[in-house]
Amino acid sequence: MTDTVANTPAPSEAPALPVPLRRVARSDLAARGEPFVWIMGAALVAGLAMITGFLGFVIYVGALTFWPQPIAVITTTQDKVIAGEAFRSETYKPRDEQLASVSPETRAKITADLGIVERTLYRVGNYDLFGEDFVWIPSFDVKATAFPKDMYFIERLEWGPFVGRVKELDVAGSKQPMPTLAELRAAHAAAELRRTEIEQLEKIEISEINHQIDDIRLGVRRAEIEYGPGTAGAEAAKTEAAKETAKLEAQYKVLEQKVTALRQTDDAVTVTLEAVDAQTKTLPLSRLVRFYPANDLTTEDKWSIYASRWFEFITAQPREANTEGGVLPAIVGTLTMMILLSLAVAPFGVITALYLREYAKQGVFVSFIRICVNNLAGVPSIVYGVFGLGFFCYIVGGSVDQLFFAEKLPNPTFGTGGMLWASLTLALLTVPVVIVATEEALAAVPRSMREGSLACGASKWQTIARIVLPRAAPGIMTGLILAMARGAGEVAPLMIVGVVKLAPELPIDLTAPFVHFERSFMHLGFHIYDTGFQSRNSEAGRPMVFVTTLLLISIVLMLNAFAIYVRTRLKRAYQVGQF
């Protein structure tokens, strides 16, 4: 009894902790994982900040691009006069020879600022007169700055904008020196109607006649291929073609006379523009797109110009090497390609995933196929472009031309890049995403639902069609959303299999068969690349880059929002208790 009491520890002495518990007590913060939570939270905040900053910058620059700016008339220290819009400013360190004509006071100020000065880039326009669109003016070279109210900013169909004054308006020999803005607008409205009528005659009616004549010519060649040159069938086709061609040529001459008369009337209405250095430029009034006194605008006028520029951007054809005008062909091409991409990738991806998950015997071979599918998602997109060019364009398209369009050879129809081959190439690029997402959606359907359906007497296909696929539809839509988003932003493969800088004809028009899969097309992604890096003046194309980027992001977001809405409706419809 005495030994037991002696060996018992005193109440004040704490029992020794086991080694594992002692370690947990020492690193309690790490055990709860708080540092990792902080790191993950900081990473999330950084990612959201980068995305928000990027979108905010694009929206800010893109939204302000079309806002009219005042025109500054700068007089330099060498008494040279320059007029233009202030485009952007930056600081730089001038060379000594640039400071040779600077006064001692200005030189001392620059020295005090460590030789750093500010300079502003002015958009002077008048490229056909000056040979340059932009001019840098350093702050030390500015003698005086004025904003005269008679300075106009004039947007033209050719040669870019003109900055200067309207010297004279000539309407069929009736000259009006220094016309008012109201007189210019009235004459310009009539000139625009003539220009629209000429474009309609040339691009619709005359173009339709040219298409018919070309079809007749191809019909004659088709007859020669089928019956042989010089045979009765070929000669009969030639005779009939000659009659039809004569009728069409008579219609063509009538339309051509109308166009000639309109052009003569149009050329008789001219406007003389005067640059700030007194150089003049006379051109037909219909060649002007938009004009306004930049320093004499009300708020309502500015909003009107801003809205008209956005309307032109969405509905008009591009001009000036895609740095001005609209992007309607690129919008049509992008939307058409995304629709064809979705129609191609959705059934193929779903069928493949359905077979791998529901029908294929799971084993080494199926696992190998899944590995290959996952690896395909990491193949560079340019590789798909090369494959599309070789397989779709040259092999499949060349065979189609030999079978169905032999009369057009050696000019290819489907044997070159076009809308169809570009869409199928991007479908191959994005199909791994749809397959993986569909397989995961199918695997998420409870097995009990399959067994219950089979127990009720349904076949396997009936179970899949009526039970599995409807409940996997939200996950399938997720894969389709990801495929659309990736396909909309890919440019490298499109450059090989169909996209062009300027498409004279849209892939969808009013000429039968209305959707022309063989035509080349424009794409907003390629338009951004071309405008930013391939135009003759990167500064002139810079605003269009941000506006087109904003438009492309908006289109992708709208399509994704629609797909997400459909996915949400499907998910709600097939929740338990919602039938």
XYZ file of C-alpha atoms in Angstrom:
579
model
C 0.000 0.000 0.000
C 2.823 2.356 0.842
C 4.647 1.569 -2.445
C 1.544 2.259 -4.508
C 1.021 5.690 -2.971
C 4.681 6.556 -3.410
C 4.656 5.721 -7.142
C 1.536 7.803 -7.894
C 2.442 11.198 -9.506
C 1.557 14.412 -7.714
C -1.656 16.142 -8.810
C 0.284 19.213 -9.936
C 2.411 17.251 -12.385
C 0.829 16.963 -15.902
C 1.073 13.583 -17.576
C 3.524 13.368 -20.459
C 1.894 13.654 -23.921
C 2.549 11.024 -26.554
C 4.914 12.127 -29.316
C 2.245 12.471 -32.108
C 0.004 14.627 -29.908
C 2.950 16.794 -28.924
C 3.691 17.482 -32.598
C 0.078 18.432 -33.267
C 0.161 20.866 -30.369
C 3.312 22.509 -31.649
C 1.983 22.916 -35.214
C -1.645 23.549 -34.394
C -1.902 26.306 -37.059
C -0.625 24.028 -39.796
C -2.827 21.190 -38.577
C -5.954 23.257 -39.039
C -4.723 24.223 -42.522
C -5.151 27.954 -42.085
C -1.996 28.926 -44.053
C -3.197 26.848 -46.992
C -6.634 28.474 -46.782
C -4.975 31.890 -46.841
C -2.821 30.931 -49.826
C -5.787 29.582 -51.772
C -7.867 32.635 -50.911
C -5.078 34.963 -52.002
C -4.708 33.045 -55.264
C -8.446 33.328 -55.879
C -8.400 37.066 -55.190
C -5.386 37.534 -57.492
C -7.067 35.589 -60.288
C -10.307 37.520 -59.971
C -8.382 40.797 -59.882
C -6.512 39.931 -63.087
C -9.694 38.897 -64.895
C -11.608 41.940 -63.670
C -8.727 44.252 -64.537
C -8.406 42.822 -68.035
C -12.140 43.016 -68.746
C -12.341 46.489 -67.226
C -9.460 47.728 -69.367
C -10.969 46.260 -72.557
C -14.401 47.688 -71.760
C -12.996 51.108 -70.877
C -10.796 51.475 -73.963
C -13.302 49.817 -76.300
C -16.256 51.849 -75.090
C -14.394 55.175 -75.432
C -12.971 54.456 -78.883
C -15.918 55.877 -80.789
C -16.407 58.943 -78.587
C -15.674 62.117 -80.641
C -12.611 64.049 -79.483
C -11.791 67.752 -79.950
C -9.278 68.839 -82.591
C -6.298 70.795 -81.319
C -4.383 73.170 -83.583
C -0.779 73.164 -82.356
C 1.755 75.833 -83.261
C 5.290 74.593 -82.613
C 8.346 76.624 -81.672
C 9.414 76.452 -85.343
C 6.035 78.022 -86.322
C 4.811 74.791 -87.850
C 1.031 74.292 -87.536
C -0.405 70.837 -86.858
C -4.058 69.898 -86.312
C -5.329 66.624 -84.928
C -6.940 64.616 -82.158
C -4.876 63.909 -79.048
C -4.448 60.142 -79.261
C -2.256 59.272 -76.257
C 0.596 60.682 -74.160
C 3.792 59.270 -72.695
C 7.076 60.369 -71.112
C 10.448 59.883 -72.764
C 14.013 61.148 -72.689
C 14.813 63.294 -75.761
C 18.185 63.247 -77.478
C 20.502 66.237 -77.271
C 19.949 67.203 -80.911
C 16.211 67.433 -80.258
C 16.891 70.039 -77.568
C 19.183 72.176 -79.729
C 16.553 74.829 -80.407
C 15.154 74.855 -76.869
C 15.509 78.004 -74.770
C 17.890 77.926 -71.777
C 14.964 78.183 -69.339
C 13.222 75.167 -70.882
C 16.479 73.220 -70.992
C 17.080 73.967 -67.296
C 13.561 72.752 -66.462
C 14.093 69.549 -68.426
C 17.409 69.004 -66.663
C 15.720 69.481 -63.303
C 13.232 66.765 -64.298
C 16.153 64.373 -64.996
C 15.769 64.884 -68.741
C 12.253 63.326 -68.810
C 9.599 65.170 -70.823
C 6.066 64.435 -71.945
C 4.993 64.051 -75.540
C 1.575 63.600 -77.132
C 0.625 61.582 -80.193
C -1.821 63.491 -82.404
C -3.945 61.857 -85.074
C -3.529 64.349 -87.915
C -5.128 62.226 -90.673
C -4.784 63.506 -94.263
C -2.570 60.549 -95.202
C -2.923 61.318 -98.913
C -1.474 64.803 -98.277
C 1.014 64.297 -95.442
C 2.039 60.675 -95.911
C 1.478 59.924 -92.207
C -1.508 59.513 -89.900
C 0.093 60.375 -86.556
C 2.631 62.916 -85.310
C 4.458 63.050 -81.962
C 4.723 66.522 -80.444
C 6.861 66.964 -77.295
C 5.628 69.403 -74.675
C 8.704 71.655 -74.983
C 7.983 72.108 -78.708
C 4.453 73.521 -78.201
C 4.246 77.251 -78.676
C 0.450 77.655 -78.711
C -2.663 75.471 -78.683
C -6.077 76.466 -80.017
C -9.423 74.749 -80.645
C -11.091 76.632 -83.535
C -14.758 75.826 -84.076
C -14.501 75.564 -87.857
C -12.209 72.494 -87.743
C -13.930 69.384 -89.086
C -13.166 65.728 -88.519
C -14.146 63.984 -91.756
C -14.306 60.207 -92.187
C -13.788 59.041 -95.761
C -14.186 55.765 -97.626
C -10.545 55.962 -98.704
C -7.304 57.379 -97.289
C -8.589 57.512 -93.749
C -9.874 60.604 -91.918
C -9.348 64.197 -93.040
C -8.733 66.913 -90.464
C -9.298 70.452 -91.677
C -11.915 72.867 -92.968
C -14.647 72.561 -95.602
C -13.663 75.150 -98.180
C -16.285 74.694 -100.900
C -19.318 72.637 -101.895
C -19.996 72.196 -105.614
C -23.457 70.872 -106.547
C -23.609 70.376 -110.330
C -21.646 73.577 -110.994
C -23.295 75.627 -108.261
C -20.407 76.460 -105.909
C -20.984 77.403 -102.289
C -17.888 78.703 -100.487
C -17.676 77.810 -96.781
C -21.003 75.932 -96.653
C -22.836 75.558 -93.386
C -23.206 72.229 -91.611
C -26.902 72.067 -92.528
C -26.138 72.550 -96.238
C -23.477 69.856 -96.108
C -25.801 67.404 -94.388
C -28.602 67.968 -96.889
C -26.321 67.443 -99.888
C -24.625 64.474 -98.228
C -27.946 62.740 -97.541
C -28.778 62.807 -101.257
C -25.253 61.629 -102.119
C -25.578 58.714 -99.691
C -28.810 57.638 -101.360
C -27.045 57.570 -104.733
C -24.131 55.624 -103.281
C -26.507 53.101 -101.694
C -28.378 52.686 -104.980
C -25.119 52.126 -106.859
C -23.985 49.525 -104.325
C -27.322 47.738 -104.530
C -27.170 47.607 -108.322
C -23.584 46.386 -108.349
C -23.577 43.983 -105.403
C -27.059 42.503 -105.779
C -28.558 42.829 -109.237
C -25.399 42.874 -111.377
C -23.778 40.286 -109.130
C -26.786 38.003 -109.557
C -26.528 38.304 -113.354
C -22.820 37.478 -113.200
C -23.617 34.401 -111.112
C -26.199 33.254 -113.655
C -23.819 33.770 -116.573
C -21.145 31.812 -114.725
C -23.596 28.985 -114.008
C -24.503 28.834 -117.710
C -20.825 28.650 -118.638
C -20.280 25.840 -116.170
C -23.347 24.062 -117.527
C -21.804 24.063 -121.017
C -18.569 22.645 -119.687
C -20.510 20.023 -117.714
C -22.218 18.958 -120.916
C -18.874 18.704 -122.688
C -17.523 16.502 -119.917
C -20.624 14.301 -119.959
C -21.208 13.997 -123.696
C -17.804 14.898 -125.051
C -16.656 18.025 -126.951
C -18.326 18.506 -130.334
C -21.127 16.018 -129.704
C -24.797 16.765 -130.322
C -25.520 17.092 -126.602
C -22.655 19.538 -126.059
C -23.624 21.634 -129.095
C -27.261 21.775 -127.972
C -26.108 22.970 -124.554
C -23.950 25.650 -126.202
C -26.853 26.874 -128.326
C -29.208 27.117 -125.357
C -26.476 28.778 -123.286
C -25.865 31.386 -125.969
C -29.562 32.369 -125.946
C -29.698 32.657 -122.149
C -26.418 34.541 -122.036
C -27.633 37.050 -124.618
C -30.730 37.791 -122.515
C -28.642 38.240 -119.378
C -26.125 40.451 -121.152
C -28.948 42.695 -122.331
C -30.123 43.040 -118.723
C -26.533 43.686 -117.676
C -26.182 46.553 -120.143
C -29.361 48.194 -118.859
C -28.109 48.005 -115.279
C -24.676 49.214 -116.316
C -26.202 52.284 -117.958
C -28.090 53.048 -114.736
C -24.881 52.768 -112.717
C -23.028 54.995 -115.189
C -25.720 57.676 -115.033
C -25.743 57.584 -111.222
C -21.952 57.846 -111.109
C -21.989 60.857 -113.436
C -24.531 62.576 -111.199
C -22.545 61.556 -108.159
C -19.251 62.886 -109.533
C -20.895 66.255 -110.216
C -21.415 66.857 -106.492
C -18.006 67.508 -104.962
C -16.574 69.017 -101.818
C -13.223 70.776 -101.441
C -11.422 70.213 -98.156
C -8.595 72.363 -96.854
C -5.908 71.089 -94.490
C -4.343 73.204 -91.787
C -1.342 73.936 -94.036
C -3.665 75.251 -96.842
C -3.389 72.124 -99.006
C -6.716 71.232 -100.626
C -8.400 68.017 -101.643
C -11.469 67.785 -103.906
C -13.511 64.601 -103.971
C -17.116 63.483 -104.539
C -19.340 64.188 -101.566
C -20.517 60.560 -101.547
C -16.989 59.474 -100.581
C -17.526 61.024 -97.169
C -18.897 58.726 -94.484
C -19.281 61.128 -91.588
C -18.237 64.701 -90.772
C -18.709 67.047 -87.838
C -17.203 70.226 -86.367
C -15.212 68.545 -83.615
C -14.867 71.659 -81.432
C -18.466 72.826 -81.747
C -20.500 69.820 -80.588
C -23.211 69.635 -77.992
C -23.579 66.631 -75.709
C -26.482 65.428 -77.837
C -24.317 65.685 -80.976
C -21.553 63.658 -79.344
C -23.934 60.890 -78.327
C -25.428 60.861 -81.819
C -21.986 60.466 -83.414
C -21.069 57.810 -80.863
C -24.213 55.792 -81.604
C -23.814 56.127 -85.382
C -20.239 54.848 -85.160
C -21.325 51.801 -83.170
C -24.129 51.129 -85.660
C -21.679 51.365 -88.542
C -19.238 49.082 -86.720
C -21.827 46.324 -86.349
C -23.608 46.627 -89.713
C -21.034 47.839 -92.271
C -18.180 46.400 -94.278
C -14.584 47.069 -93.192
C -12.423 49.608 -94.978
C -8.908 51.023 -94.831
C -7.244 47.617 -94.293
C -9.805 46.747 -91.577
C -8.768 49.698 -89.397
C -12.056 51.549 -90.019
C -15.635 50.783 -90.910
C -17.516 47.765 -89.622
C -17.049 44.087 -88.923
C -20.337 42.651 -90.196
C -18.614 39.941 -92.328
C -16.540 38.908 -89.307
C -19.639 38.724 -87.093
C -21.508 36.594 -89.639
C -18.484 34.361 -90.166
C -17.885 33.870 -86.436
C -21.502 33.055 -85.612
C -21.890 30.719 -88.604
C -18.709 28.866 -87.714
C -19.744 28.483 -84.063
C -23.158 27.101 -85.057
C -21.610 24.586 -87.459
C -19.016 23.718 -84.815
C -21.740 22.981 -82.266
C -23.761 20.921 -84.744
C -20.683 18.842 -85.570
C -19.084 18.401 -82.150
C -22.200 17.742 -80.029
C -23.481 14.510 -81.645
C -20.029 13.088 -82.323
C -18.768 13.789 -78.803
C -21.938 12.509 -77.108
C -22.083 9.311 -79.189
C -18.414 8.565 -78.509
C -18.766 9.131 -74.774
C -21.983 7.127 -74.677
C -20.326 4.134 -76.310
C -17.246 4.296 -74.067
C -19.316 4.560 -70.870
C -22.404 2.455 -71.569
C -21.570 -0.119 -74.254
C -17.826 -0.703 -74.478
C -16.364 -3.481 -72.336
C -14.131 -1.804 -69.801
C -10.554 -2.938 -70.105
C -7.087 -2.027 -71.272
C -8.185 -1.018 -74.760
C -10.920 1.340 -73.530
C -8.528 2.830 -70.977
C -6.019 3.396 -73.769
C -8.683 5.194 -75.824
C -9.503 7.445 -72.875
C -5.829 8.305 -72.472
C -5.639 9.175 -76.175
C -8.739 11.377 -75.903
C -7.251 13.235 -72.935
C -3.962 13.689 -74.787
C -5.764 15.075 -77.831
C -6.962 17.972 -75.691
C -3.338 19.040 -75.250
C -2.299 18.933 -78.920
C -1.391 22.443 -80.223
C -4.177 23.947 -82.281
C -1.911 24.629 -85.258
C -1.465 20.855 -85.638
C -5.207 20.523 -86.098
C -5.019 23.259 -88.722
C -2.376 21.365 -90.692
C -4.423 18.165 -90.393
C -7.565 19.964 -91.541
C -5.755 21.394 -94.555
C -4.320 18.025 -95.574
C -7.291 15.792 -94.845
C -10.417 17.901 -95.224
C -9.290 20.371 -97.878
C -6.971 18.315 -100.069
C -8.235 14.751 -99.647
C -11.963 15.047 -98.889
C -12.481 18.367 -100.664
C -10.431 17.302 -103.673
C -12.508 14.120 -103.992
C -15.745 16.118 -103.741
C -14.531 18.426 -106.521
C -13.689 15.470 -108.750
C -17.103 13.889 -108.227
C -19.485 16.855 -108.204
C -17.641 19.966 -109.458
C -15.460 18.644 -112.246
C -16.581 21.477 -114.539
C -14.954 24.057 -112.240
C -11.557 22.391 -112.131
C -8.714 23.299 -111.943
C -10.293 26.048 -109.781
C -11.183 24.278 -106.513
C -14.598 24.516 -104.892
C -14.277 22.383 -101.766
C -10.635 21.533 -102.373
C -9.447 24.631 -100.553
C -10.092 26.356 -97.241
C -13.691 27.216 -96.462
C -16.370 27.524 -93.806
C -17.193 23.799 -93.671
C -13.620 22.599 -93.298
C -12.814 25.265 -90.705
C -15.828 24.222 -88.623
C -14.939 20.521 -88.818
C -11.326 21.259 -87.909
C -12.387 23.143 -84.806
C -14.863 20.346 -84.040
C -11.947 17.909 -83.930
C -10.068 20.371 -81.753
C -12.862 20.632 -79.185
C -14.383 17.138 -79.290
C -12.134 15.809 -76.456
C -13.657 18.422 -74.143
C -17.182 17.248 -74.992
C -16.259 13.564 -74.640
C -14.709 14.004 -71.197
C -17.552 16.203 -69.922
C -20.203 13.810 -71.281
C -18.533 10.773 -69.720
C -18.437 12.480 -66.344
C -22.097 13.477 -66.696
C -23.087 9.906 -67.586
C -21.100 8.503 -64.670
C -22.877 10.900 -62.288
C -26.297 9.369 -63.061
C -27.115 7.000 -60.161
C -26.878 3.326 -61.010
C -30.132 2.726 -59.166
C -32.018 4.633 -61.869
C -30.601 2.363 -64.554
C -31.449 -0.759 -62.568
C -34.940 0.496 -61.809
C -35.625 1.162 -65.472
C -34.313 -2.223 -66.518
C -36.350 -3.907 -63.769
C -39.498 -2.317 -65.164
C -38.872 -4.015 -68.497
C -37.198 -1.210 -70.459
C -34.413 -2.105 -72.857
C -30.914 -0.758 -72.464
C -31.384 1.823 -75.196
C -34.728 2.928 -73.755
C -33.036 3.335 -70.380
C -30.259 5.403 -71.897
C -32.566 7.536 -74.037
C -35.249 8.196 -71.406
C -33.387 8.017 -68.102
C -29.625 8.489 -68.492
C -29.301 11.095 -71.239
C -31.938 13.530 -69.886
C -30.261 13.550 -66.454
C -26.806 13.907 -68.001
C -27.935 16.778 -70.237
C -26.684 19.564 -67.891
C -23.200 18.055 -67.867
C -23.283 17.623 -71.645
C -24.226 21.288 -72.002
C -21.246 22.180 -69.827
C -18.928 20.415 -72.258
C -20.606 22.129 -75.193
C -20.185 25.532 -73.525
C -16.463 24.901 -73.045
C -16.142 23.728 -76.650
C -17.884 26.836 -77.986
C -15.743 29.138 -75.876
C -12.513 27.519 -77.043
C -13.604 27.328 -80.663
C -14.556 31.015 -80.721
C -11.093 32.084 -79.608
C -8.950 29.839 -81.822
C -7.219 31.622 -84.679
C -4.156 29.577 -85.672
C -6.012 26.654 -87.366
C -8.445 29.049 -89.051
C -5.585 30.866 -90.758
C -4.822 27.621 -92.597
C -8.288 26.281 -93.389
C -10.431 29.172 -94.499
C -10.254 32.519 -92.726
C -9.167 35.535 -94.806
C -8.394 39.197 -94.281
C -11.333 40.389 -96.364
C -14.135 38.200 -97.724
C -15.887 39.724 -100.754
C -18.869 37.391 -100.266
C -20.549 36.314 -97.051
C -21.011 32.596 -96.273
C -24.738 33.369 -95.892
C -26.556 35.507 -98.453
C -29.692 35.678 -100.604
C -28.214 33.618 -103.453
C -29.272 29.952 -103.573
C -28.428 27.715 -101.741
C -28.153 30.643 -99.262
C -25.518 28.935 -97.060
C -22.237 28.512 -98.929
C -20.026 26.079 -97.045
C -17.218 26.340 -99.580
C -16.580 30.062 -99.180
C -13.784 31.627 -97.213
C -14.891 33.838 -94.361
C -13.835 36.481 -91.881
C -13.495 35.834 -88.156
C -13.403 38.260 -85.236
C -10.368 36.579 -83.686
C -8.370 36.803 -86.907
C -9.654 40.337 -87.412
C -8.075 41.296 -84.066
C -4.751 39.762 -85.085
C -4.813 41.290 -88.550
C -5.766 44.774 -87.364
C -3.255 44.822 -84.536
C -0.244 43.315 -86.295
C -0.776 43.352 -90.074
C -2.143 46.840 -90.821
C 0.064 49.510 -92.365
C -0.268 51.616 -89.228
C -0.481 49.834 -85.885
C -1.546 53.037 -84.118
C -4.532 53.428 -86.450
C -5.568 49.831 -85.831
C -5.125 49.908 -82.063
C -8.609 51.278 -81.235
C -10.253 48.735 -83.529
C -8.404 45.930 -81.719
C -10.020 46.790 -78.394
C -13.468 47.382 -79.896
C -13.376 44.044 -81.755
C -12.105 42.297 -78.619
C -14.990 43.774 -76.646
C -17.444 42.600 -79.312
C -15.979 39.071 -79.416
C -16.099 38.764 -75.629
C -19.699 40.000 -75.652
C -20.734 37.452 -78.294
C -19.072 34.579 -76.422
C -20.652 35.686 -73.152
C -24.107 35.918 -74.731
C -23.840 32.457 -76.287
C -22.514 31.006 -73.042
C -25.263 32.735 -71.073
C -27.880 31.196 -73.338
C -26.279 27.752 -72.991
C -26.072 28.143 -69.204
C -29.734 29.129 -69.125
C -30.664 25.988 -71.068
C -28.456 23.882 -68.782
C -30.107 25.346 -65.679
C -33.584 24.643 -67.039
C -32.605 21.063 -67.812
C -31.110 20.609 -64.368
C -34.253 21.887 -62.674
C -36.521 19.807 -64.887
C -34.855 16.519 -63.939
C -34.383 17.083 -60.240
C -36.119 14.602 -57.989
C -39.747 15.579 -57.487
C -39.893 17.906 -60.510
C -41.568 15.535 -62.953
